Short mmCIF file of C-alpha atoms and ligand atoms in Angstrom, two decimals:
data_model
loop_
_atom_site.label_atom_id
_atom_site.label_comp_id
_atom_site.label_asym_id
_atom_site.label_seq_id
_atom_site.Cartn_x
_atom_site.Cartn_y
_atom_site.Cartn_z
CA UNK A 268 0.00 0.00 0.00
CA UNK A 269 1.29 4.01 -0.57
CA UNK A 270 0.28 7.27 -0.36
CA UNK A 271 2.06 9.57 -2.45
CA UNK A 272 0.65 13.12 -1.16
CA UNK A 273 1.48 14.60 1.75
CA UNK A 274 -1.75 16.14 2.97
CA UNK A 275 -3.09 12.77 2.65
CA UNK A 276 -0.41 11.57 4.50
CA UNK A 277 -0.78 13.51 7.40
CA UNK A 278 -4.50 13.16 8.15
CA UNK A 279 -3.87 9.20 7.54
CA UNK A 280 -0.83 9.78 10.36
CA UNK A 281 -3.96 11.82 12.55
CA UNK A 282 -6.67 9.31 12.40
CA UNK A 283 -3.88 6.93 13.54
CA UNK A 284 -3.00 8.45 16.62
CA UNK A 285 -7.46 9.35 17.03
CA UNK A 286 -8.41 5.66 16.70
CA UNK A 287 -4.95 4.45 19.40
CA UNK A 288 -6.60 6.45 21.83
CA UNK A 289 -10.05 5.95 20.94
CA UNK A 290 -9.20 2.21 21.49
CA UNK A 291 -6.72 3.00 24.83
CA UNK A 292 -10.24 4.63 26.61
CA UNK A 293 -12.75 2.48 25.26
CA UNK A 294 -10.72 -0.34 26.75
CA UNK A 295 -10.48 1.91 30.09
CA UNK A 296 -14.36 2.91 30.28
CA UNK A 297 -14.81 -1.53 29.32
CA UNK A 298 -13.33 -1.83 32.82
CA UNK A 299 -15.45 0.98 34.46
CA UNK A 300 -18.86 -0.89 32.94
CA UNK A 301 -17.84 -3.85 34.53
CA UNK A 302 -17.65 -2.06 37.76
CA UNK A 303 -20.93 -0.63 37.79
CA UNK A 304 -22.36 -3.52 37.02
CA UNK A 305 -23.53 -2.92 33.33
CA UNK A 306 -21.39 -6.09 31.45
CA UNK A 307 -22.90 -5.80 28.23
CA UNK A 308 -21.88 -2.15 28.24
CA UNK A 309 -18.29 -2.84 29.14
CA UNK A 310 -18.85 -6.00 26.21
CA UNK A 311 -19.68 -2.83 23.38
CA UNK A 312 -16.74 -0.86 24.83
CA UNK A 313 -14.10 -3.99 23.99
CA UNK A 314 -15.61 -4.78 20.70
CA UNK A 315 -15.47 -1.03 19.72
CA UNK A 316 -12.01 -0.92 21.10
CA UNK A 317 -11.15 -3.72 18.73
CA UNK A 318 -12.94 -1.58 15.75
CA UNK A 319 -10.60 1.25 16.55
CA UNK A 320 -7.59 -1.27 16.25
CA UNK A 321 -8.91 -2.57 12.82
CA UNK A 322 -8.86 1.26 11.69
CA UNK A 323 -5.42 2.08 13.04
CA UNK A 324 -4.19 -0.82 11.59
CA UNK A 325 -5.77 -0.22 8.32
CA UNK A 326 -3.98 3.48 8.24
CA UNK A 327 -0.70 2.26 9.34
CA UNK A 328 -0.68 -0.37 6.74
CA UNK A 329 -1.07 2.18 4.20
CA UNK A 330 1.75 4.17 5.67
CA UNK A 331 3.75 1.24 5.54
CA UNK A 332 6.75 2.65 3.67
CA UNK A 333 6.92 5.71 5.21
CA UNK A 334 9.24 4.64 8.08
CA UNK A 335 10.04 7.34 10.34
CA UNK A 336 9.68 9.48 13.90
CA UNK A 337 6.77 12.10 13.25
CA UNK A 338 4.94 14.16 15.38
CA UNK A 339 0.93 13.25 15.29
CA UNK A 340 -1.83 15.91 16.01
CA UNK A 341 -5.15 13.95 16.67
CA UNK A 342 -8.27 14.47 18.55
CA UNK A 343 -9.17 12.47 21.66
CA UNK A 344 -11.23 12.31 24.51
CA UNK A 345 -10.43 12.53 27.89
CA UNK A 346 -11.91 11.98 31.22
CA UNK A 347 -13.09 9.09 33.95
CA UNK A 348 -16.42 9.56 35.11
CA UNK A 349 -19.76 7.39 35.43
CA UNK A 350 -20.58 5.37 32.63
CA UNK A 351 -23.80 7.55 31.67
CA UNK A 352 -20.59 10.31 30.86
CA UNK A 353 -17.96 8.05 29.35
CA UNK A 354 -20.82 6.91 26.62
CA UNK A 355 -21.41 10.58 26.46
CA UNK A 356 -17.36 11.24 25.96
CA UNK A 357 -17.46 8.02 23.17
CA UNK A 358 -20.68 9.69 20.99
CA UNK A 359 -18.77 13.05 21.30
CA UNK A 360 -15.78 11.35 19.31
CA UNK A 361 -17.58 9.33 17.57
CA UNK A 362 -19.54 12.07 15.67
CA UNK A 363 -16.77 14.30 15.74
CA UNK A 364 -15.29 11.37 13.36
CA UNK A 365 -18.81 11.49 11.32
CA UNK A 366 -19.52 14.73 11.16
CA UNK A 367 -16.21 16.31 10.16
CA UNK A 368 -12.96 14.14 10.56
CA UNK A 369 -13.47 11.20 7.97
CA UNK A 370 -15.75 13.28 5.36
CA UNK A 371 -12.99 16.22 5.25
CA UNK A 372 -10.01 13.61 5.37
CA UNK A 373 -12.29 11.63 2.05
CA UNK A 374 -12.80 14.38 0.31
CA UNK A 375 -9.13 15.16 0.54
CA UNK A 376 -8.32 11.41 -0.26
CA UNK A 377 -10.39 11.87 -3.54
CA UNK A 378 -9.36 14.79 -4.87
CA UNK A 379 -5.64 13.90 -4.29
CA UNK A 380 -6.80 10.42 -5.81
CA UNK A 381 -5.48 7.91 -3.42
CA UNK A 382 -7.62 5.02 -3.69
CA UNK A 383 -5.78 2.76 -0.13
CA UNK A 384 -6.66 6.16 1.78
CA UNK A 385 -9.80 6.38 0.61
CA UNK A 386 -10.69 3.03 1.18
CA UNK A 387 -9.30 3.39 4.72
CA UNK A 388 -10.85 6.57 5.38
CA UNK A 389 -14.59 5.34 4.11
CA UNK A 390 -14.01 1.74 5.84
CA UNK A 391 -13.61 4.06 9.48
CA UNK A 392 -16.62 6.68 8.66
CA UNK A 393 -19.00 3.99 8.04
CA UNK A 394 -18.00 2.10 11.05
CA UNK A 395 -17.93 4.97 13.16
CA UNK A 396 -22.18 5.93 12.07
CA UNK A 397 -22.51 2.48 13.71
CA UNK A 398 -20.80 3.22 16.92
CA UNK A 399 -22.45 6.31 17.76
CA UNK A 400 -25.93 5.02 17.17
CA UNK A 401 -24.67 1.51 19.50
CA UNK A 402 -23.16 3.98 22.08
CA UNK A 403 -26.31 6.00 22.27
CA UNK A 404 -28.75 3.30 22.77
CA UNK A 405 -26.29 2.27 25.29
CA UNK A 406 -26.60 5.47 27.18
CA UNK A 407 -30.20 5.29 26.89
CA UNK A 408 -30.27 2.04 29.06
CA UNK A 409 -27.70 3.42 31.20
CA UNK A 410 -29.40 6.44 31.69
CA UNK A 411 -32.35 4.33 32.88
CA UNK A 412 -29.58 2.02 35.63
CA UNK A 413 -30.13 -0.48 33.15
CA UNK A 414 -28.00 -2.72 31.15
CA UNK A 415 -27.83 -2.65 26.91
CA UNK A 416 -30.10 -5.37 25.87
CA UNK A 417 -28.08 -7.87 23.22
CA UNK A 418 -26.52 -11.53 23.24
CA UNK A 419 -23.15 -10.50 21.54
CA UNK A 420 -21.27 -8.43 19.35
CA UNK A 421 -19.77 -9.05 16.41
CA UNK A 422 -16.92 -6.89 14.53
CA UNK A 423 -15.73 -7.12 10.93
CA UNK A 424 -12.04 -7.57 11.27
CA UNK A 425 -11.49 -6.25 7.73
CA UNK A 426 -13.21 -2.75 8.11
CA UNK A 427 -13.90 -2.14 11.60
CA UNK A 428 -18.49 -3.13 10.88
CA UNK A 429 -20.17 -3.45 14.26
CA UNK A 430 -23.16 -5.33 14.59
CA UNK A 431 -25.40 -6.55 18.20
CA UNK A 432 -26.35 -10.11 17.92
CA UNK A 433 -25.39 -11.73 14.62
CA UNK A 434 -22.98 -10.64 12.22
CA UNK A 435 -24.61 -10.69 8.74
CA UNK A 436 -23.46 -12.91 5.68
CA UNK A 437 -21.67 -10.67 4.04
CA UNK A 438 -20.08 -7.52 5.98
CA UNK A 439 -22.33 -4.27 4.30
CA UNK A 440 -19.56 -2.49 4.67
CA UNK A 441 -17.00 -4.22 3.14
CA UNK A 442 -18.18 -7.39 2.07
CA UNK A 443 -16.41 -9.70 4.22
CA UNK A 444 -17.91 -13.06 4.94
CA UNK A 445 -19.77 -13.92 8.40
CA UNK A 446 -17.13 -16.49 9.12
CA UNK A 447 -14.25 -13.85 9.65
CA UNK A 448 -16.26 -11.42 12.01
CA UNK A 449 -14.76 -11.90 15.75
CA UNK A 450 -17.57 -11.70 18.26
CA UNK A 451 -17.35 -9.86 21.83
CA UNK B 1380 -5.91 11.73 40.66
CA UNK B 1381 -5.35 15.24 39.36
CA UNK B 1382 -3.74 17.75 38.14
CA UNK B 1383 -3.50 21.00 38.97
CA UNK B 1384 -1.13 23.38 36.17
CA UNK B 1385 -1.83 22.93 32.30
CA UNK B 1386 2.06 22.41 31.07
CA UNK B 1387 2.04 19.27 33.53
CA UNK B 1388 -1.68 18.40 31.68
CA UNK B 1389 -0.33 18.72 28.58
CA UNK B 1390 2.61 16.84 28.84
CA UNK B 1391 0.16 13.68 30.26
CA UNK B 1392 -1.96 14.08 27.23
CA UNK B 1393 1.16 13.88 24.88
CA UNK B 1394 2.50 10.97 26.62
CA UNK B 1395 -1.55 9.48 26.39
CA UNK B 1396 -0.87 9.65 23.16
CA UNK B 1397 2.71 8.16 22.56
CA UNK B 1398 2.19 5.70 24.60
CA UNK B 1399 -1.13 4.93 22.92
CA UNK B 1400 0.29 4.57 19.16
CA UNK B 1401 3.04 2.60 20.67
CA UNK B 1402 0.90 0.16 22.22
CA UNK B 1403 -0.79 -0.29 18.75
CA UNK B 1404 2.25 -0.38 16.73
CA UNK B 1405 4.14 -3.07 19.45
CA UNK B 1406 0.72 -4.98 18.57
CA UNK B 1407 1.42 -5.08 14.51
CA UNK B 1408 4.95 -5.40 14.82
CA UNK B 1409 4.44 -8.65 16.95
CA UNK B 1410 2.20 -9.93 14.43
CA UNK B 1411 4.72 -9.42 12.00
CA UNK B 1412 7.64 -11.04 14.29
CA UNK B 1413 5.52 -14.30 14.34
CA UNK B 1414 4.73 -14.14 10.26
CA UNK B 1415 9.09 -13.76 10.52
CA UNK B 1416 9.05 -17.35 12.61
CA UNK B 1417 10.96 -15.14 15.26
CA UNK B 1418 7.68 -15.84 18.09
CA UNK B 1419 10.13 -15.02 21.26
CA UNK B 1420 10.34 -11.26 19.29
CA UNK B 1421 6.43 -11.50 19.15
CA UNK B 1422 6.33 -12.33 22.19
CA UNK B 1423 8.25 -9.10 23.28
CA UNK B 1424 6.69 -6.81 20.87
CA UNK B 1425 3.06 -7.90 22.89
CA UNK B 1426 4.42 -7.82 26.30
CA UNK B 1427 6.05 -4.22 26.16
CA UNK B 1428 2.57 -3.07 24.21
CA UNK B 1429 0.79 -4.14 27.66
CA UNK B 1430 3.46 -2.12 29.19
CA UNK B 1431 2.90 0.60 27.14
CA UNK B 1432 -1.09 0.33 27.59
CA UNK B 1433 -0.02 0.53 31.97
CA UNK B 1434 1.45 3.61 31.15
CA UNK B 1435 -1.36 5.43 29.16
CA UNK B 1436 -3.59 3.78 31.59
CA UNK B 1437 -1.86 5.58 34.67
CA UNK B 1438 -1.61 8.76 32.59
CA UNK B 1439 -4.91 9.08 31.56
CA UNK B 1440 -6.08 8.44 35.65
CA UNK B 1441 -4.29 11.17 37.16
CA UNK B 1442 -6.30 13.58 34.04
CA UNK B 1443 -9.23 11.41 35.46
CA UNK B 1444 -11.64 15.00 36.15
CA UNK B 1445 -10.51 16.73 32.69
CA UNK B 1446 -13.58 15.58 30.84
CA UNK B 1447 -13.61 16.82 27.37
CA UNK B 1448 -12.33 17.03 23.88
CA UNK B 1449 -8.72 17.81 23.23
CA UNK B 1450 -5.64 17.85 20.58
CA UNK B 1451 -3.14 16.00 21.70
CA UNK B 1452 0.53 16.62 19.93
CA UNK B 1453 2.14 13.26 20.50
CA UNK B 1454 5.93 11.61 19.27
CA UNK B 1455 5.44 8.40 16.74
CA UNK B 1456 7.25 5.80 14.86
CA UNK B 1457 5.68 4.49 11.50
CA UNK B 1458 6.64 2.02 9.05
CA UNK B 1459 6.24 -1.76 8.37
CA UNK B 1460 9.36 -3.33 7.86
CA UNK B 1461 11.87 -6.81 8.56
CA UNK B 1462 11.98 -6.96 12.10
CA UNK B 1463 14.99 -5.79 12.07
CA UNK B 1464 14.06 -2.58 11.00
CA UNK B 1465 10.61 -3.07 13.36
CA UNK B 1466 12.99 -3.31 16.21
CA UNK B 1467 15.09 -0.27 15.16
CA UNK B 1468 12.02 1.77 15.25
CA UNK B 1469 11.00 0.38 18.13
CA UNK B 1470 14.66 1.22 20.02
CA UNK B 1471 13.79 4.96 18.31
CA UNK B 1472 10.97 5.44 20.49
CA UNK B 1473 12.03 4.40 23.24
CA UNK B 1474 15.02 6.34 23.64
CA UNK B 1475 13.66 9.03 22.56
CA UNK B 1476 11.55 9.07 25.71
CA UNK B 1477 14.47 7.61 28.10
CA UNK B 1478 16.65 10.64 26.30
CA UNK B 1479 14.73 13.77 25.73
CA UNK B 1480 10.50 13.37 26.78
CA UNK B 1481 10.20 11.67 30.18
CA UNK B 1482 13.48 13.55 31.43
CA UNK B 1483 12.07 16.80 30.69
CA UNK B 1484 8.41 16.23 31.46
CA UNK B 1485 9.40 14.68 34.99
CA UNK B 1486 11.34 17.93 35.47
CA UNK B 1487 8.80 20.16 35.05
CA UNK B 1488 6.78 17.83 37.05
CA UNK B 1489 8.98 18.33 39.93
CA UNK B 1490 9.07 22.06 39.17
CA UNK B 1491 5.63 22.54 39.30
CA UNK B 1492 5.36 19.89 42.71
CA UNK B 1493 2.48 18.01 40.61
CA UNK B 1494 3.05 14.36 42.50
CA UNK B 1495 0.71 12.33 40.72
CA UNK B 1496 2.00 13.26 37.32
CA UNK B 1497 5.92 12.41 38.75
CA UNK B 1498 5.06 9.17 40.13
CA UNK B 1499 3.07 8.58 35.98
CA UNK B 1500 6.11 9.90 34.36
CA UNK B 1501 8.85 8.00 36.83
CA UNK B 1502 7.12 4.71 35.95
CA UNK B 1503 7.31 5.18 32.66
CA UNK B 1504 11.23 6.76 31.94
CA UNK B 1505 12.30 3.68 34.46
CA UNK B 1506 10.12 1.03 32.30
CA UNK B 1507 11.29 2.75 29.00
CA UNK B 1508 15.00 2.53 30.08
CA UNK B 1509 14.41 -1.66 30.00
CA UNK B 1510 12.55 -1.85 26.70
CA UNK B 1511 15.33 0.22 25.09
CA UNK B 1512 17.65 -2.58 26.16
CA UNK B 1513 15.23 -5.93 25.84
CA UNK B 1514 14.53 -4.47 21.93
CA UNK B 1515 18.20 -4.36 21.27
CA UNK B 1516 18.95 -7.93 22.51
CA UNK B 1517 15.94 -8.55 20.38
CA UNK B 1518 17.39 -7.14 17.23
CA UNK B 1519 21.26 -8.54 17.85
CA UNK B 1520 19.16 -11.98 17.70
CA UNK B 1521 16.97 -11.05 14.56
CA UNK B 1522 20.20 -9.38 13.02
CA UNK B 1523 21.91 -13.07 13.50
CA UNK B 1524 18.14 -14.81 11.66
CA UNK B 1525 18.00 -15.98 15.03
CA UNK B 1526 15.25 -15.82 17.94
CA UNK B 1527 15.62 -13.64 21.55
CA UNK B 1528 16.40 -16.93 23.72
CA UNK B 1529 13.99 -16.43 26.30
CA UNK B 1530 11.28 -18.39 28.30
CA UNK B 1531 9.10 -15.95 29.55
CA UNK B 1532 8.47 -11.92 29.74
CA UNK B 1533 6.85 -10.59 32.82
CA UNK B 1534 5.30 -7.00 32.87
CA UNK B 1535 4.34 -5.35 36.18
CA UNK B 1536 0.46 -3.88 35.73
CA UNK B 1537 1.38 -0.77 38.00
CA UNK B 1538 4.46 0.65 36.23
CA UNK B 1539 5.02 -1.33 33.05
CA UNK B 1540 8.41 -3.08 34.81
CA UNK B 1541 9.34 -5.81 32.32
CA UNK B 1542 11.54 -8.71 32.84
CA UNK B 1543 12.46 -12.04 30.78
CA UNK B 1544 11.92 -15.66 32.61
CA UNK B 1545 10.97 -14.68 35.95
CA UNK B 1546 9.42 -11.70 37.53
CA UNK B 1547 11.06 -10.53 41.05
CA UNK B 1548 9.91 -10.80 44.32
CA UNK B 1549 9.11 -7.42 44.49
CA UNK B 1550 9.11 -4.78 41.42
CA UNK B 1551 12.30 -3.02 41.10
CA UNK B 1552 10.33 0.35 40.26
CA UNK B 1553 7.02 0.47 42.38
CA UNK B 1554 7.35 -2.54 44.64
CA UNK B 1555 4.48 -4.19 43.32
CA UNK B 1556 4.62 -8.05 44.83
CA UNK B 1557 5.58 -11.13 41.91
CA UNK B 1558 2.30 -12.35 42.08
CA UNK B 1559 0.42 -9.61 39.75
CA UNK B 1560 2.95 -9.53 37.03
CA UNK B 1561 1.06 -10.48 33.86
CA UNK B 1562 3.05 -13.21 32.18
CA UNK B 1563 3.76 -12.98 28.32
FE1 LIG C 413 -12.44 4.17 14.28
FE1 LIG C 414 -15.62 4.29 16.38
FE1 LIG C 415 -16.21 -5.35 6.85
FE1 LIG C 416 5.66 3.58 27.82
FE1 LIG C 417 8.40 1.43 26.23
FE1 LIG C 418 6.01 -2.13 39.11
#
């Protein structure tokens, strides 16, 4: 994989470092579910954690031959608090990601026509719809002292798709086959 | 935890995020050890990334009451390479933080008497200072088309103290007992 602009370059370098810490706190709030009794919730927060790893790993790879020290300028959320305001923290970042990150970083990508970053880039934004709408219904039940209602979760280990339940036959995002998704 | 003056802050949310990319790139450079039949190397590259994730994890407690969104300048290492050339970016990072970024945070730690942020930063310079040395043996090994001989790495879940074949007694940098090392 390459990427031959540097503007491209950079924001691929960005969303990077947005998605290692987006997976370093999802893994911390996991732990915080678990203490306040809401499993399932902690269950979304590792299988979302994982998502994050599929996207950093995806961006790296396409940075492969670019090996060097660089300094990174990414977005991220901080904070430890209840897990009514951690899911609060995770939809703020998560639609920060929808809303401006991943369309401005695509539209870059296409107009500088690099098809791995663009693939990258669209493989994390669609991903990312998913976990803020999973995130918010988990508030919702939180919100309530409740638990999220679901069996499993199930995440596309090509593109980062996160589904409650039972991963579909074919990935919608990517088109990976049910048989690859790793379930939480 | 907390805080109290915004250079200290902002030197925890840089090392957040150094310590989070290195976690992730430990993680893919382990993967790619194993693909190189060098698993001991794997083995290393996923023991130091949990030691890596202690020391975001302690970071990101004592900024546990600065809830909201932030950009965070952080240090990196990129590429996909031998392992050779994995390890050499690996050694990179990590003396860049035993050299010039934990040395100089810590100080102005000290400076501005902000003792949960020292105790974060000492962890991490004193855990760094071993991985600088464990990659090298790792590399003089890979350098050879050999393995690291090893049995065992052993990585302390307070400060991110790492040790091949047996853990100590007590932990050399926090006095954590033997028995909560997390075995690699
Ligand atoms: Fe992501
Ligand atoms: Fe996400
Ligand atoms: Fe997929
Ligand atoms: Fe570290
Ligand atoms: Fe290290
Ligand atoms: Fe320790």
């Amino acid at each position: 994989m390459a990427v031959k602009n540097v503007m491209t370059e950079d924001y691929l370098r960005s969303s990077y470092g947005g998605e290692s810490m987006a997976h370093m706190r999802y893994l911390t709030w996991a732990d915080m579910a678990d203490d306040e009794k809401v499993p399932n919730i902690g269950r979304l927060f590792r299988a979302i954690a994982y998502a994050e790893l599929v996207h950093a790993n995806n961006h790296f790879k396409v940075l492969e031959d670019k090996k060097n020290d660089y300094t990174v300028t990414a977005g991220a959320v901080f904070g430890r608090g209840t897990t009514v305001e951690n899911l609060q923290g995770a939809i703020n970042g998560e639609l920060h990601e929808v809303e401006q990150m991943y369309p401005a970083y695509l539209q870059v990508a296409e107009f500088q026509d690099e098809k791995e970053a663009k693939r990258s880039f669209h493989f994390a934004l669609e991903a990312e719809k998913i976990h803020a709408a999973l995130f918010k219904d988990a508030q919702d039940a939180a919100k309530e002292g409740e638990d999220l209602k679901m069996d499993s979760v199930h995440v596309c280990p090509i593109c980062g798709h996160t589904v409650l339940d039972e991963a579909p036959e074919k990935c919608p995002i990517c088109g990976a086959k049910k048989e690859v998704y790793k379930s939480f």
